[in-house]
Amino acid sequence: QHRGAFPRDIRPLLKDWVFGCDECLAKCPFTRASQETKWPEFRTDPIDRLDLLALFSIGSNRRHKERFRGTALLRASRKMILRNAAVVLGNLGDARAVPVLAKALEKEGPLVRMHAAWALGRIGTGGARRVLEERLREESNPEVREEIRLALSGSASTRPR
């Protein structure tokens, strides 16, 4: 639920968590003692497993609100969910994410672009590097440019463990 950019050293610690509600619920003493409600109006549809790549196709804040209405995920804005998803995709290191992250690096706001650049650096394939090199020539935001430079430099904070 952090609002800004995640510090680079924290990003790997997110592992595969896009949103931390499960951990909070598991630790909360009130949750452990609670029971499932019998009132249907207080139940929500569970989100089994988020398709991280599909999150990037939710093209507007309105569509984000429609998709996650009735879930705790609605507490996070679209850009926060995309920022988190980019970090998780980087942590997973799956090259199938490169085209989606490349599009995010071009089309999304600076916060998401920064984290998409970091994720591409973590993935580290030739295709990911080409995307970063091309985007560096066009990127005007100084913070995003710095993320791209760091991702291309292969600094220790961008390499998967």
Coordinates of N, CA and C in Angstrom, one line a residue:
Q1 N 0.8 -1.2 0.0 CA 0.0 0.0 0.0 C 0.9 1.3 0.0
H2 N 2.2 1.1 -0.1 CA 3.1 2.2 -0.2 C 2.7 3.0 -1.4
R3 N 2.7 4.3 -1.4 CA 2.2 5.1 -2.4 C 3.2 5.4 -3.6
G4 N 4.5 5.6 -3.2 CA 5.4 6.0 -4.3 C 6.2 4.8 -4.8
A5 N 7.4 5.1 -5.2 CA 8.3 4.1 -5.8 C 8.9 3.3 -4.6
F6 N 9.0 2.0 -4.9 CA 9.6 1.1 -3.9 C 11.1 1.3 -4.0
P7 N 11.8 1.4 -2.8 CA 13.2 1.5 -2.9 C 13.7 0.2 -3.6
R8 N 14.8 0.3 -4.3 CA 15.3 -0.8 -5.1 C 15.7 -2.0 -4.2
D9 N 16.2 -1.8 -3.0 CA 16.6 -3.0 -2.2 C 15.4 -3.7 -1.6
I10 N 14.2 -3.0 -1.6 CA 13.0 -3.7 -1.1 C 12.3 -4.5 -2.2
R11 N 12.4 -4.2 -3.4 CA 11.7 -4.8 -4.5 C 11.9 -6.3 -4.5
P12 N 13.1 -6.9 -4.4 CA 13.2 -8.3 -4.4 C 12.5 -9.0 -3.2
L13 N 12.4 -8.2 -2.1 CA 11.7 -8.8 -0.9 C 10.2 -9.0 -1.1
L14 N 9.6 -8.3 -2.1 CA 8.2 -8.5 -2.4 C 7.9 -9.9 -2.9
K15 N 8.9 -10.6 -3.4 CA 8.8 -11.9 -4.0 C 7.7 -12.0 -5.0
D16 N 6.6 -12.7 -4.7 CA 5.5 -12.8 -5.7 C 4.2 -12.2 -5.1
W17 N 4.4 -11.3 -4.2 CA 3.2 -10.6 -3.6 C 2.8 -9.4 -4.3
V18 N 1.6 -9.4 -4.9 CA 1.2 -8.2 -5.6 C 0.4 -7.3 -4.6
F19 N -0.2 -7.9 -3.6 CA -1.0 -7.2 -2.6 C -0.9 -8.0 -1.4
G20 N -0.7 -7.3 -0.2 CA -0.4 -8.0 1.0 C -1.5 -8.3 1.9
C21 N -2.7 -8.3 1.5 CA -3.8 -8.6 2.4 C -3.8 -10.0 3.0
D22 N -3.3 -11.0 2.3 CA -3.3 -12.3 2.8 C -2.4 -12.4 4.0
E23 N -1.2 -11.8 3.9 CA -0.3 -11.8 5.1 C -0.9 -11.1 6.3
C24 N -1.5 -9.9 6.0 CA -2.1 -9.2 7.1 C -3.2 -10.0 7.8
L25 N -4.1 -10.6 7.0 CA -5.1 -11.4 7.5 C -4.6 -12.6 8.3
A26 N -3.6 -13.2 7.8 CA -3.0 -14.4 8.5 C -2.4 -14.0 9.9
K27 N -1.9 -12.8 10.0 CA -1.3 -12.4 11.3 C -2.3 -11.7 12.3
C28 N -3.4 -11.2 11.8 CA -4.3 -10.4 12.6 C -5.0 -11.3 13.6
P29 N -4.9 -11.0 14.9 CA -5.6 -11.8 15.9 C -7.1 -11.8 15.8
F30 N -7.6 -10.7 15.3 CA -9.1 -10.7 15.1 C -9.5 -11.7 14.0
T31 N -8.7 -11.8 13.0 CA -9.1 -12.7 11.9 C -9.0 -14.1 12.3
R32 N -8.0 -14.5 13.1 CA -7.9 -15.9 13.5 C -9.1 -16.3 14.3
A33 N -9.7 -15.5 15.1 CA -10.9 -15.8 15.9 C -12.2 -15.7 15.1
S34 N -12.2 -15.2 13.9 CA -13.4 -14.9 13.2 C -13.9 -16.1 12.5
Q35 N -15.2 -16.1 12.1 CA -15.8 -17.2 11.3 C -16.3 -16.6 10.0
E36 N -16.5 -17.4 9.0 CA -17.1 -17.0 7.7 C -18.5 -16.5 8.0
T37 N -18.8 -15.3 7.4 CA -20.1 -14.8 7.6 C -21.2 -15.6 6.9
K38 N -22.4 -15.6 7.5 CA -23.5 -16.3 6.9 C -24.3 -15.3 6.1
W39 N -24.0 -14.1 6.1 CA -24.7 -13.0 5.4 C -24.1 -12.9 4.0
P40 N -24.9 -13.2 3.0 CA -24.3 -13.2 1.6 C -23.9 -11.8 1.2
E41 N -24.5 -10.7 1.7 CA -24.2 -9.4 1.3 C -22.8 -8.9 1.8
F42 N -22.2 -9.7 2.8 CA -20.9 -9.4 3.3 C -19.8 -10.3 2.7
R43 N -20.2 -11.2 1.8 CA -19.2 -12.0 1.2 C -18.7 -11.4 -0.1
T44 N -17.5 -11.7 -0.5 CA -17.0 -11.2 -1.8 C -16.5 -12.4 -2.6
D45 N -16.5 -12.2 -3.9 CA -15.9 -13.3 -4.7 C -14.4 -13.3 -4.6
P46 N -13.9 -14.5 -4.3 CA -12.4 -14.6 -4.2 C -11.7 -14.4 -5.5
I47 N -10.6 -13.9 -5.4 CA -9.7 -13.8 -6.6 C -8.6 -14.9 -6.4
D48 N -8.7 -16.0 -7.1 CA -7.9 -17.1 -6.9 C -6.4 -16.8 -7.1
R49 N -6.1 -16.4 -8.3 CA -4.7 -16.1 -8.6 C -4.8 -15.0 -9.7
L50 N -4.1 -13.9 -9.4 CA -4.1 -12.8 -10.4 C -3.3 -13.2 -11.6
D51 N -3.8 -12.9 -12.8 CA -3.0 -13.1 -14.0 C -2.3 -11.7 -14.1
L52 N -1.0 -11.7 -13.8 CA -0.2 -10.5 -13.7 C -0.1 -9.8 -15.1
L53 N 0.0 -10.6 -16.1 CA 0.1 -10.0 -17.5 C -1.2 -9.4 -17.9
A54 N -2.3 -10.0 -17.5 CA -3.7 -9.4 -17.8 C -4.0 -8.2 -17.1
L55 N -3.4 -8.0 -15.9 CA -3.6 -6.7 -15.2 C -3.2 -5.5 -16.0
F56 N -2.2 -5.6 -16.9 CA -1.8 -4.5 -17.7 C -2.7 -4.2 -18.8
S57 N -3.7 -5.1 -19.1 CA -4.6 -4.8 -20.1 C -5.9 -4.1 -19.6
I58 N -5.9 -3.9 -18.3 CA -7.0 -3.1 -17.7 C -6.7 -1.7 -17.9
G59 N -7.3 -1.1 -19.0 CA -6.7 0.1 -19.5 C -7.2 1.4 -18.9
S60 N -8.0 1.4 -17.9 CA -8.4 2.6 -17.3 C -8.7 2.4 -15.8
N61 N -8.8 3.6 -15.1 CA -9.1 3.5 -13.7 C -10.6 3.0 -13.5
R62 N -11.4 3.4 -14.4 CA -12.8 2.9 -14.3 C -12.9 1.4 -14.5
R63 N -12.2 0.8 -15.4 CA -12.2 -0.6 -15.6 C -11.6 -1.3 -14.4
H64 N -10.5 -0.7 -13.9 CA -9.9 -1.3 -12.7 C -10.9 -1.4 -11.5
K65 N -11.7 -0.3 -11.3 CA -12.7 -0.3 -10.3 C -13.8 -1.3 -10.5
E66 N -14.2 -1.4 -11.8 CA -15.2 -2.5 -12.1 C -14.7 -3.9 -11.8
R67 N -13.5 -4.1 -12.2 CA -12.9 -5.5 -12.1 C -12.7 -5.9 -10.7
F68 N -12.3 -5.0 -9.8 CA -12.0 -5.3 -8.4 C -13.0 -4.9 -7.4
R69 N -14.2 -4.4 -7.9 CA -15.3 -4.0 -7.0 C -15.6 -5.2 -6.0
G70 N -15.8 -4.9 -4.8 CA -16.1 -5.9 -3.8 C -14.9 -6.7 -3.3
T71 N -13.7 -6.3 -3.6 CA -12.5 -6.9 -3.1 C -11.6 -5.9 -2.4
A72 N -10.7 -6.4 -1.6 CA -9.7 -5.6 -1.0 C -8.8 -4.9 -2.0
L73 N -8.6 -5.5 -3.1 CA -7.7 -4.9 -4.1 C -8.1 -3.6 -4.6
L74 N -9.4 -3.2 -4.4 CA -9.9 -1.9 -4.8 C -9.2 -0.8 -4.0
R75 N -8.7 -1.2 -2.8 CA -8.0 -0.2 -2.0 C -6.8 0.4 -2.7
A76 N -6.2 -0.4 -3.5 CA -5.0 0.0 -4.3 C -5.4 0.6 -5.6
S77 N -4.8 1.7 -6.0 CA -5.2 2.3 -7.3 C -4.6 1.4 -8.4
R78 N -5.0 1.6 -9.6 CA -4.6 0.9 -10.8 C -3.0 1.0 -10.9
K79 N -2.5 2.2 -10.7 CA -1.1 2.4 -10.9 C -0.3 1.7 -9.8
M80 N -0.9 1.6 -8.6 CA -0.2 0.9 -7.5 C -0.2 -0.6 -7.8
I81 N -1.3 -1.2 -8.3 CA -1.3 -2.6 -8.7 C -0.4 -2.9 -9.8
L82 N -0.3 -2.0 -10.8 CA 0.6 -2.2 -11.9 C 2.1 -2.1 -11.5
R83 N 2.4 -1.2 -10.6 CA 3.7 -1.0 -10.0 C 4.1 -2.4 -9.3
N84 N 3.2 -2.9 -8.5 CA 3.5 -4.1 -7.7 C 3.6 -5.3 -8.7
A85 N 2.7 -5.3 -9.7 CA 2.8 -6.4 -10.7 C 4.1 -6.4 -11.4
A86 N 4.6 -5.2 -11.8 CA 5.9 -5.1 -12.5 C 7.0 -5.7 -11.6
V87 N 7.0 -5.3 -10.3 CA 8.0 -5.8 -9.4 C 8.0 -7.3 -9.3
V88 N 6.8 -7.9 -9.2 CA 6.6 -9.3 -9.1 C 7.1 -10.0 -10.4
L89 N 6.7 -9.4 -11.5 CA 7.2 -10.0 -12.8 C 8.7 -10.0 -12.9
G90 N 9.3 -8.9 -12.4 CA 10.8 -8.9 -12.4 C 11.3 -9.9 -11.4
N91 N 10.7 -10.1 -10.3 CA 11.2 -11.1 -9.3 C 11.0 -12.5 -9.9
L92 N 10.0 -12.8 -10.7 CA 9.8 -14.1 -11.3 C 10.8 -14.4 -12.4
G93 N 11.2 -13.3 -13.1 CA 12.2 -13.4 -14.1 C 11.7 -14.2 -15.4
D94 N 10.4 -14.2 -15.6 CA 9.9 -14.9 -16.8 C 9.9 -14.0 -18.0
A95 N 10.6 -14.5 -19.0 CA 10.8 -13.7 -20.3 C 9.5 -13.4 -21.0
R96 N 8.4 -14.2 -20.7 CA 7.1 -14.0 -21.4 C 6.6 -12.6 -21.0
A97 N 7.1 -12.0 -19.9 CA 6.5 -10.7 -19.5 C 7.2 -9.6 -20.2
V98 N 8.2 -9.8 -21.0 CA 8.9 -8.7 -21.7 C 8.0 -7.9 -22.6
P99 N 7.1 -8.4 -23.4 CA 6.3 -7.6 -24.3 C 5.3 -6.7 -23.4
V100 N 4.8 -7.3 -22.4 CA 3.8 -6.5 -21.6 C 4.6 -5.4 -20.8
L101 N 5.7 -5.7 -20.3 CA 6.5 -4.7 -19.6 C 7.0 -3.6 -20.6
A102 N 7.4 -4.0 -21.8 CA 7.8 -3.1 -22.8 C 6.7 -2.1 -23.1
K103 N 5.5 -2.6 -23.2 CA 4.3 -1.7 -23.5 C 4.1 -0.8 -22.3
A104 N 4.2 -1.3 -21.1 CA 4.0 -0.5 -19.9 C 5.1 0.6 -19.8
L105 N 6.3 0.3 -20.2 CA 7.4 1.2 -20.2 C 7.2 2.4 -21.2
E106 N 6.4 2.1 -22.2 CA 6.1 3.1 -23.2 C 4.8 3.9 -22.8
K107 N 3.8 3.3 -22.3 CA 2.5 3.9 -22.2 C 2.0 4.3 -20.8
E108 N 2.5 3.7 -19.8 CA 2.0 4.0 -18.4 C 2.7 5.3 -17.9
G109 N 2.2 5.7 -16.7 CA 2.8 6.8 -16.0 C 4.2 6.5 -15.5
P110 N 4.9 7.6 -15.0 CA 6.3 7.4 -14.5 C 6.5 6.3 -13.5
L111 N 5.5 6.3 -12.5 CA 5.7 5.3 -11.4 C 5.7 3.9 -11.9
V112 N 4.8 3.5 -12.8 CA 4.8 2.2 -13.4 C 6.0 2.0 -14.3
R113 N 6.3 3.0 -15.1 CA 7.5 2.9 -16.0 C 8.8 2.6 -15.3
M114 N 9.0 3.3 -14.1 CA 10.2 3.0 -13.3 C 10.3 1.5 -13.0
H115 N 9.2 1.0 -12.5 CA 9.2 -0.4 -12.0 C 9.2 -1.4 -13.2
A116 N 8.6 -1.0 -14.3 CA 8.7 -1.9 -15.5 C 10.2 -1.9 -16.0
A117 N 10.9 -0.8 -15.9 CA 12.3 -0.8 -16.3 C 13.1 -1.7 -15.4
W118 N 12.9 -1.6 -14.1 CA 13.6 -2.4 -13.1 C 13.3 -3.9 -13.4
A119 N 12.0 -4.2 -13.7 CA 11.6 -5.6 -13.9 C 12.3 -6.1 -15.2
L120 N 12.4 -5.3 -16.2 CA 13.1 -5.7 -17.5 C 14.6 -6.0 -17.2
G121 N 15.2 -5.2 -16.3 CA 16.5 -5.4 -16.0 C 16.7 -6.7 -15.2
R122 N 15.8 -7.0 -14.4 CA 15.8 -8.3 -13.6 C 15.7 -9.5 -14.6
I123 N 14.8 -9.4 -15.5 CA 14.6 -10.5 -16.5 C 15.9 -10.7 -17.3
G124 N 16.5 -9.5 -17.8 CA 17.8 -9.6 -18.3 C 18.1 -10.3 -19.6
T125 N 17.0 -10.7 -20.3 CA 17.2 -11.3 -21.6 C 17.7 -10.3 -22.7
G126 N 18.1 -10.8 -23.8 CA 18.5 -9.8 -24.9 C 17.4 -9.0 -25.3
G127 N 16.2 -9.6 -25.4 CA 15.0 -8.8 -25.7 C 14.7 -7.7 -24.7
A128 N 14.8 -8.0 -23.5 CA 14.6 -7.0 -22.4 C 15.6 -5.9 -22.5
R129 N 16.8 -6.2 -22.7 CA 17.9 -5.2 -22.9 C 17.6 -4.3 -24.1
R130 N 17.1 -4.9 -25.2 CA 16.8 -4.1 -26.4 C 15.7 -3.1 -26.1
V131 N 14.7 -3.5 -25.4 CA 13.6 -2.7 -25.0 C 14.1 -1.5 -24.2
L132 N 14.9 -1.8 -23.2 CA 15.5 -0.8 -22.3 C 16.4 0.2 -23.1
E133 N 17.2 -0.3 -24.0 CA 18.1 0.6 -24.8 C 17.2 1.5 -25.7
E134 N 16.2 1.0 -26.3 CA 15.3 1.8 -27.2 C 14.6 2.9 -26.4
R135 N 14.1 2.4 -25.2 CA 13.3 3.4 -24.4 C 14.2 4.5 -23.8
L136 N 15.4 4.2 -23.5 CA 16.3 5.2 -23.0 C 16.5 6.3 -23.9
R137 N 16.5 6.1 -25.2 CA 16.7 7.1 -26.2 C 15.4 8.1 -26.3
E138 N 14.3 7.6 -25.8 CA 13.1 8.4 -25.9 C 12.5 8.9 -24.6
E139 N 13.0 8.3 -23.5 CA 12.4 8.7 -22.2 C 12.8 10.1 -21.8
S140 N 11.9 10.9 -21.3 CA 12.2 12.2 -20.9 C 12.2 12.4 -19.4
N141 N 11.5 11.5 -18.7 CA 11.4 11.6 -17.2 C 12.7 11.2 -16.6
P142 N 13.4 12.0 -15.8 CA 14.7 11.7 -15.2 C 14.7 10.5 -14.3
E143 N 13.6 10.3 -13.5 CA 13.6 9.1 -12.6 C 13.5 7.8 -13.4
V144 N 12.7 7.9 -14.5 CA 12.6 6.7 -15.3 C 13.9 6.4 -16.0
R145 N 14.5 7.5 -16.5 CA 15.8 7.3 -17.2 C 16.8 6.7 -16.3
E146 N 16.8 7.1 -15.1 CA 17.8 6.5 -14.1 C 17.5 5.1 -13.9
E147 N 16.3 4.7 -13.8 CA 15.9 3.3 -13.6 C 16.4 2.5 -14.8
I148 N 16.2 3.0 -16.0 CA 16.6 2.3 -17.2 C 18.1 2.2 -17.2
R149 N 18.8 3.2 -16.9 CA 20.3 3.2 -16.8 C 20.8 2.1 -15.9
L150 N 20.2 2.1 -14.7 CA 20.6 1.1 -13.7 C 20.3 -0.3 -14.2
A151 N 19.1 -0.5 -14.8 CA 18.7 -1.8 -15.3 C 19.7 -2.3 -16.4
L152 N 20.2 -1.3 -17.2 CA 21.1 -1.7 -18.3 C 22.5 -1.9 -17.7
S153 N 22.8 -1.3 -16.6 CA 24.2 -1.5 -16.0 C 24.3 -2.8 -15.3
G154 N 23.2 -3.5 -15.1 CA 23.3 -4.8 -14.4 C 23.7 -4.7 -13.0
S155 N 23.4 -3.5 -12.3 CA 23.8 -3.3 -10.9 C 23.2 -4.5 -10.1
A156 N 23.8 -4.7 -9.0 CA 23.5 -5.9 -8.1 C 22.0 -5.8 -7.6
S157 N 21.5 -4.6 -7.5 CA 20.1 -4.5 -7.0 C 19.1 -4.9 -8.0
T158 N 19.5 -5.0 -9.3 CA 18.6 -5.4 -10.3 C 18.7 -6.9 -10.7
R159 N 19.7 -7.6 -10.2 CA 19.9 -9.0 -10.6 C 19.1 -9.9 -9.8
P160 N 18.4 -10.9 -10.4 CA 17.7 -11.9 -9.6 C 18.6 -12.7 -8.7
R161 N 18.1 -13.1 -7.6 CA 18.9 -13.9 -6.6 C 18.7 -15.3 -6.8

